[in-house]
C-alpha positions as CSV (number, residue, x, y, z in Angstrom):
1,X,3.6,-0.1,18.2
2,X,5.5,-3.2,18.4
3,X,9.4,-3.7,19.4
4,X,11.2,-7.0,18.1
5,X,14.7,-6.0,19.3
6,X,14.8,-8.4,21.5
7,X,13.2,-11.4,19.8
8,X,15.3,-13.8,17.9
9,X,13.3,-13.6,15.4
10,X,12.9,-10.4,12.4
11,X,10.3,-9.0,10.5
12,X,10.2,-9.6,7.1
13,X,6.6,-9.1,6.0
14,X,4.1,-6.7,6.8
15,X,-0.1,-6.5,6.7
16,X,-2.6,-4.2,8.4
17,X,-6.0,-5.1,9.0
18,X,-8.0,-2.9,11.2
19,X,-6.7,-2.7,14.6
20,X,-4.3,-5.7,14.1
21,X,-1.0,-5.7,12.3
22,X,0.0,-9.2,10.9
23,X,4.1,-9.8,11.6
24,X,5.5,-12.9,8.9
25,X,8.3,-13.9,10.4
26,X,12.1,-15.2,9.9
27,X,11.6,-18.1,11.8
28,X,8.6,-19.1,9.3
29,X,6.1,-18.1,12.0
30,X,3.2,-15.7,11.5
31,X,2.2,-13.4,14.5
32,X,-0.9,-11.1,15.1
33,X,-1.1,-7.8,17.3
34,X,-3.9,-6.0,18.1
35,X,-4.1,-2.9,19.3
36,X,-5.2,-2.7,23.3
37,X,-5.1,0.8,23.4
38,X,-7.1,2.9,26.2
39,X,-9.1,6.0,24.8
40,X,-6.2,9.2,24.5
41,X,-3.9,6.7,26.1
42,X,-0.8,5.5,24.7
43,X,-0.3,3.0,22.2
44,X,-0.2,-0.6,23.5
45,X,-0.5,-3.1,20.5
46,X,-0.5,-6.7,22.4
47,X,0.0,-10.3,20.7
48,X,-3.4,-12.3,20.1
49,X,-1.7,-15.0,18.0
50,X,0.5,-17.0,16.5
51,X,0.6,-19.4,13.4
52,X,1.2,-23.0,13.4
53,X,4.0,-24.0,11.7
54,X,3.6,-24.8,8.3
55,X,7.4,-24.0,7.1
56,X,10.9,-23.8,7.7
57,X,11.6,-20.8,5.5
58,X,11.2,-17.2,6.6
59,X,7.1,-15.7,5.3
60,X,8.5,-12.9,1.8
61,X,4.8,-12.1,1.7
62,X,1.3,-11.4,3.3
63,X,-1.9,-10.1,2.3
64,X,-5.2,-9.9,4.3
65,X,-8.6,-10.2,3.1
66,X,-10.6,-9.5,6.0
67,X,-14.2,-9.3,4.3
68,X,-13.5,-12.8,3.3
69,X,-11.9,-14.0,6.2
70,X,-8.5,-15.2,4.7
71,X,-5.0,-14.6,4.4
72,X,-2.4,-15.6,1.6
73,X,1.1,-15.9,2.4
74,X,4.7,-16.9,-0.1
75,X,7.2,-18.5,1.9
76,X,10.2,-21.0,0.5
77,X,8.3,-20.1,-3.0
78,X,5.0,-21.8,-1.8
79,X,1.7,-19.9,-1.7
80,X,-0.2,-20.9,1.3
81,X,-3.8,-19.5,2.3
82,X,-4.9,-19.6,5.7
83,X,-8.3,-18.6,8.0
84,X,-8.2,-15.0,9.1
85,X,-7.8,-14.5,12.3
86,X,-7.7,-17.4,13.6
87,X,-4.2,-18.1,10.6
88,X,-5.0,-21.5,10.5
89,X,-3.3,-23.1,7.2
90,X,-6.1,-24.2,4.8
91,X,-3.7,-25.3,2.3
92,X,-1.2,-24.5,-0.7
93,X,-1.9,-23.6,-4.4
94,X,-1.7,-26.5,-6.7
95,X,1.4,-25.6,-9.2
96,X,2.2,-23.1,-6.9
97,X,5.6,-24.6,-6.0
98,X,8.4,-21.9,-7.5
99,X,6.3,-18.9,-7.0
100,X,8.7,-15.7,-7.8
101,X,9.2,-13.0,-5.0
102,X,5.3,-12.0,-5.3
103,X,2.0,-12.3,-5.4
104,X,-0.9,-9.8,-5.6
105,X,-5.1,-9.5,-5.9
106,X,-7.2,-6.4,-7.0
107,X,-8.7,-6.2,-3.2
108,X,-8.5,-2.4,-2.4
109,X,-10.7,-0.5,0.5
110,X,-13.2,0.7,-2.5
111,X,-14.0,-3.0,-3.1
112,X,-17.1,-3.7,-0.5
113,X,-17.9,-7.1,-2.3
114,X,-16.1,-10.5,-3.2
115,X,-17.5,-11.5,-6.4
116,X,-14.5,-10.5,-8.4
117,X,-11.5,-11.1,-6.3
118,X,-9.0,-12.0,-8.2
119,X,-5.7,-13.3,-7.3
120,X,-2.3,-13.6,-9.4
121,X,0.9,-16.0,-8.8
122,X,4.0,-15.1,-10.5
123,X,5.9,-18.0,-11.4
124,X,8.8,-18.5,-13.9
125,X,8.4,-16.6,-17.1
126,X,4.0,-17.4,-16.2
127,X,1.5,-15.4,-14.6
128,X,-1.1,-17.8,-12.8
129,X,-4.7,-16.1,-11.8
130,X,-7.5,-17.3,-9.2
131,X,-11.0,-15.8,-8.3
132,X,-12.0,-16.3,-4.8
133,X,-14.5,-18.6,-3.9
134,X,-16.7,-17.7,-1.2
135,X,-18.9,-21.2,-1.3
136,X,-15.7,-23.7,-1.2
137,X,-13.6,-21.2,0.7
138,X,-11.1,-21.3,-1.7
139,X,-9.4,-19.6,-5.0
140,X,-10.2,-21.1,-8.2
141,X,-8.1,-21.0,-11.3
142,X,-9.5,-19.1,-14.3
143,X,-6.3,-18.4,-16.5
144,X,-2.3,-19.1,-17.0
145,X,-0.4,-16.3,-19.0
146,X,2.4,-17.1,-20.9
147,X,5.5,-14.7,-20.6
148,X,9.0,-14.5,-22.0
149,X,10.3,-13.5,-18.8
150,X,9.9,-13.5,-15.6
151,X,7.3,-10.9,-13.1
152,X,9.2,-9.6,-10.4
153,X,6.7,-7.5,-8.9
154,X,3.3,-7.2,-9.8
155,X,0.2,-4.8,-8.5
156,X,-3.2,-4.2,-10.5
157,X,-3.3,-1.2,-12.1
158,X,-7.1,-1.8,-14.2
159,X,-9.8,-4.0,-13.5
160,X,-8.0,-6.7,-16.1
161,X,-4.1,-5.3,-16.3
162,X,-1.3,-5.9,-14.2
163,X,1.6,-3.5,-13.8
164,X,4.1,-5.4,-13.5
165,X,8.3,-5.1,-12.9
166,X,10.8,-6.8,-14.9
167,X,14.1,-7.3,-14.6
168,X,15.0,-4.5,-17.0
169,X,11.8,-2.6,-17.3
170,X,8.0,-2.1,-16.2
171,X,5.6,-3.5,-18.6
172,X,2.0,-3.3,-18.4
173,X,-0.1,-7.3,-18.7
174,X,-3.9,-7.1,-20.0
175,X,-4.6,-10.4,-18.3
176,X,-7.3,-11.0,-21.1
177,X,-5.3,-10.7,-24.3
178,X,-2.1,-11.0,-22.9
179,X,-0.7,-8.0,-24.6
180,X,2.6,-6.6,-23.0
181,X,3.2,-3.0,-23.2
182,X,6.8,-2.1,-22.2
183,X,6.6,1.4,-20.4
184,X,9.9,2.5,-19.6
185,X,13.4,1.0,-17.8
186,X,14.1,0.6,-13.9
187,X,16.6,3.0,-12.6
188,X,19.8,2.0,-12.0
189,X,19.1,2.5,-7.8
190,X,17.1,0.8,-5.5
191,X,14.1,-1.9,-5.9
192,X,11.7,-1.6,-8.4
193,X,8.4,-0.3,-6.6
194,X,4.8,-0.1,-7.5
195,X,1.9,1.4,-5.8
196,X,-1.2,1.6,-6.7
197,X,-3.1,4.8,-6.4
198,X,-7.0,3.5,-6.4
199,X,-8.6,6.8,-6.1
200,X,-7.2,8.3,-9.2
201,X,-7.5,4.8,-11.1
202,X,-3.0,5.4,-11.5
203,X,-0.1,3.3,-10.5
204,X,3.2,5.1,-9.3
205,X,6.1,3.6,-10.3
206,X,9.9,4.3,-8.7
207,X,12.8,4.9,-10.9
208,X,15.7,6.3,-8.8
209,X,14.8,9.1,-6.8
210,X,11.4,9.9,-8.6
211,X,8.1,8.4,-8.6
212,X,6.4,8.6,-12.3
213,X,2.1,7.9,-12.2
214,X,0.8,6.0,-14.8
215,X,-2.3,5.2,-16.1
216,X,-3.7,1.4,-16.9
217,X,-2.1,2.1,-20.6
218,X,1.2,2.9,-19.3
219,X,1.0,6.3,-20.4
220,X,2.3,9.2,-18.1
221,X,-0.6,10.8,-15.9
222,X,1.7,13.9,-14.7
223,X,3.7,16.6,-16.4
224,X,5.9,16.5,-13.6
225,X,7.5,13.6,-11.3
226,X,7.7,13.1,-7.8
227,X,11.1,13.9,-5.9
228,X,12.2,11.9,-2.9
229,X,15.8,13.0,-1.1
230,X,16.5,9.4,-0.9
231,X,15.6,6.5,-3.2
232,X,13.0,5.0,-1.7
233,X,12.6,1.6,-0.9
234,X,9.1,1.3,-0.2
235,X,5.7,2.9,-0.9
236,X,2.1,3.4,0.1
237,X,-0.5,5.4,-0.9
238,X,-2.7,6.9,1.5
239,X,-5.0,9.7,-0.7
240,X,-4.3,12.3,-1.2
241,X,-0.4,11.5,0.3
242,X,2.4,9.0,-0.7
243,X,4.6,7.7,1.9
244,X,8.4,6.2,1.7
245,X,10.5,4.6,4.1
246,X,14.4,4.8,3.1
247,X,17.2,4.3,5.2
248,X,16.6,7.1,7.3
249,X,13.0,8.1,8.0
250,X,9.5,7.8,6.1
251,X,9.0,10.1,3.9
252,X,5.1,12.2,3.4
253,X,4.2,14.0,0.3
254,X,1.2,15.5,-1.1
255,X,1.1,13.9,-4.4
256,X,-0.9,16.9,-6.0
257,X,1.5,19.7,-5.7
258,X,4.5,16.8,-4.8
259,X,4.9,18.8,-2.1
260,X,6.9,17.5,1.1
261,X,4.9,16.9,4.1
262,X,6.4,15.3,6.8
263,X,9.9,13.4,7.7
264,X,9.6,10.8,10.2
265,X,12.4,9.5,11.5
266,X,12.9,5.5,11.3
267,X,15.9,4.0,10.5
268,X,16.3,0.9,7.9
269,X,12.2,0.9,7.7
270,X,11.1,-1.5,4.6
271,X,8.0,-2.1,4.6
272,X,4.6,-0.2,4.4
273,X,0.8,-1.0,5.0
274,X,-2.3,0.3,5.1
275,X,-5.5,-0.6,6.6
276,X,-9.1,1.2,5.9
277,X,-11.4,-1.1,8.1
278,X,-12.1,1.5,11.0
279,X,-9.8,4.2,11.5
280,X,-7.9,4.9,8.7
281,X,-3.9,4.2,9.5
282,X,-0.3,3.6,8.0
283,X,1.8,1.2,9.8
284,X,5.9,1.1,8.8
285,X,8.3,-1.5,9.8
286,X,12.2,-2.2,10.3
287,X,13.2,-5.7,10.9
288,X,13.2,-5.2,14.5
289,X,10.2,-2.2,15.0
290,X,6.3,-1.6,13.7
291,X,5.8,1.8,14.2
292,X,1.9,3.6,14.1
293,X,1.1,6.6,11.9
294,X,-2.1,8.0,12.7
295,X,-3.7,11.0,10.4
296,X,-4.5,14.0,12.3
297,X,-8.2,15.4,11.2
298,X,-8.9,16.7,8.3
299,X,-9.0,20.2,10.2
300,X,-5.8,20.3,11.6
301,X,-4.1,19.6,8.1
302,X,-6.0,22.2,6.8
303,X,-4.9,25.0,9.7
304,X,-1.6,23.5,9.6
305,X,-1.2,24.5,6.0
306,X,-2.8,28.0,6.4
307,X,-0.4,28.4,9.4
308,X,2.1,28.1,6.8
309,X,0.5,30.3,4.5
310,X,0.3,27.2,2.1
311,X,-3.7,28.4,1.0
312,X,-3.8,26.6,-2.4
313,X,-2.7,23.4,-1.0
314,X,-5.3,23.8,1.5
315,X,-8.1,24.6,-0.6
316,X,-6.9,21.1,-2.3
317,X,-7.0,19.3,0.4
318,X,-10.6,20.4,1.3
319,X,-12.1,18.7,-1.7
320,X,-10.4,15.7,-0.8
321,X,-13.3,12.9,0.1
322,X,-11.1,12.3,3.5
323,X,-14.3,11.6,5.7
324,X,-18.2,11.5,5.6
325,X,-18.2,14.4,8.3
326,X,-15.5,16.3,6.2
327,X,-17.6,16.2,3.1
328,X,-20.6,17.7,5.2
329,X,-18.4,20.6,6.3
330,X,-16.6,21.3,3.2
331,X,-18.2,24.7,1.9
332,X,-17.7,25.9,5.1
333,X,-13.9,25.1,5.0
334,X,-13.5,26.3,1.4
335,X,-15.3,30.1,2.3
336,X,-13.4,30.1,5.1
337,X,-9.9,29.1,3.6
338,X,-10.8,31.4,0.5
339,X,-11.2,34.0,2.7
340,X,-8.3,33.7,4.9
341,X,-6.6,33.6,1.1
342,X,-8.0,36.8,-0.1
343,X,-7.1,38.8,3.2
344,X,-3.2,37.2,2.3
345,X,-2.9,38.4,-1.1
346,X,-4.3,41.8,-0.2
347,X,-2.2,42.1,3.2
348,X,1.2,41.4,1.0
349,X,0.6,43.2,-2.4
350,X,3.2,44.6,-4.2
């Protein structure tokens, strides 16, 4: 989709917003494609804009609110927030100077309204939290938490608690109370990553070379763990499949059956996004390359997998909400699948 090899410039942060993917920058810019394409043409993502510049230091973080027409960034531990699209810089969080590695709100694609965006700011050994604004265009502060250490990654995992990664271990925050709840150690390979899985109201949580869901308690979801080849080093969930990037490729799974899907091959990928505002689509990113990843229909997965004879995994994809059309068809598919099933079993009885 987009090909930074030779810019001087790298990627190193990642958003998705309908048919634009927002680049932060190592030369402290902020750049906007938007995809051009022709109907059943190729790809062709072209830039619309470019940020002033507000800073020297490369941009650690991005996330897009498009309902609400803004965009936060982190860059040389400053948050910023900015108009969306046109990335003008509003301004900068009050006490936001010394912001840690992250930042993160409860916006997901089931949220339609903004009456209870919230926002969190990790800073050393605090958490800071915001709720947006929509009259003064702006966040307002509603809490501080006090912490003995300090968040290094953070993602909502309940209406009110934050999952959050530690330098040791993942603990879980209730941002009311302010009760910690340690839930277990980091592995000893690769980042700590979390990823929040809205649909199932779970957060999945990399340790190593598995992914564990938990609930907003902390307490395992899943008798079993998922497997990557690789340890990940970045994740997105995109129902009913998790994807991965590693060193290599980008890894799909079906996070039902934790069954492998699909290897895509994309070396020294880092970073995932997702967008649900139109088409639903998964964009992954090197330094130097955004690449597309476009679902095929709901159909296709599902002859695909009774292709390969893979009927229960079919018949759970089929009650997966994937579209409005697909939920209109679905009995159809089911007696169908069920069929083709039946036919199986009998054709290869013992």
């Amino acid at each position: 989709a987009v090909d930074c090899t030779r810019e001087l410039f790298r990627i190193t942060a990642l958003e998705a917003c309908g048919r634009r993917i927002v680049l932060g920058c190592s030369d402290g810019l902020i750049r906007v494609f938007e995809d051009r394409s022709q109907p059943n043409g190729k790809v062709d993502y072209k830039p619309t804009s470019v940020s002033e510049v507000f800073t020297k230091k490369m941009i650690d973080h991005l996330e897009v609110f498009p309902l609400q027409g803004v965009m936060l960034s982190l860059s040389d531990q400053t948050v910023r927030f900015h108009s969306f699209p046109s990335l003008e810089t509003r301004g900068a969080f009050e006490k936001s100077r010394g912001a840690c590695l992250s930042f993160v709100s409860n916006h997901s694609a089931e949220k339609k309204g903004d009456s209870e965006l919230l926002f969190c700011i990790a800073l050393k050994r605090r958490v800071q939290m915001f709720q947006w604004n929509a009259r003064d265009f702006t966040f307002s502060p509603i809490k501080e938490l006090s912490l003995n250490e300090t968040p290094r990654k953070m993602a909502f995992a309940g209406a009110y608690t934050l999952c959050c990664a530690f330098k040791r271990d993942y603990k879980m925050l209730d941002t009311k109370t302010g009760k910690v709840t340690p839930i277990f150690p980091l592995g000893r390979k690769g980042p700590s990553l979390i990823c929040r899985m809205e649909s199932s109201n779970e957060v999945l949580l990399a340790k190593n070379q598995q992914g564990i869901c938990v609930d907003h308690e902390g307490k395992p979801t899943r008798t079993e763990p998922l497997d990557w080849p690789e340890v990940p080093n970045a994740l997105v969930f995109s129902r009913p499949y998790v994807l991965s990037t590693s060193t290599t490729n980008v890894d799909v799974r079906n996070v039902e059956n934790r069954s492998p899907v699909q290897n895509i091959p994309l070396k020294n990928a880092t970073m995932l996004a997702s967008t649900y505002l139109g088409e639903r689509m998964i964009v992954a990113a090197s330094p130097v390359m955004v690449v597309q990843l476009t679902p095929v229909s709901p159909l296709d997965q599902v002859e695909e997998l009774v292709a390969k004879s893979n009927f229960e995994a079919a018949l759970q994809l089929i009650e997966e909400d994937l579209d409005s059309k697909w939920v209109q068809t679905r009995s159809e598919h089911r007696l169908k699948v069920k069929t083709q099933y039946a036919y199986h079993l009998y054709n290869n009885r013992e």
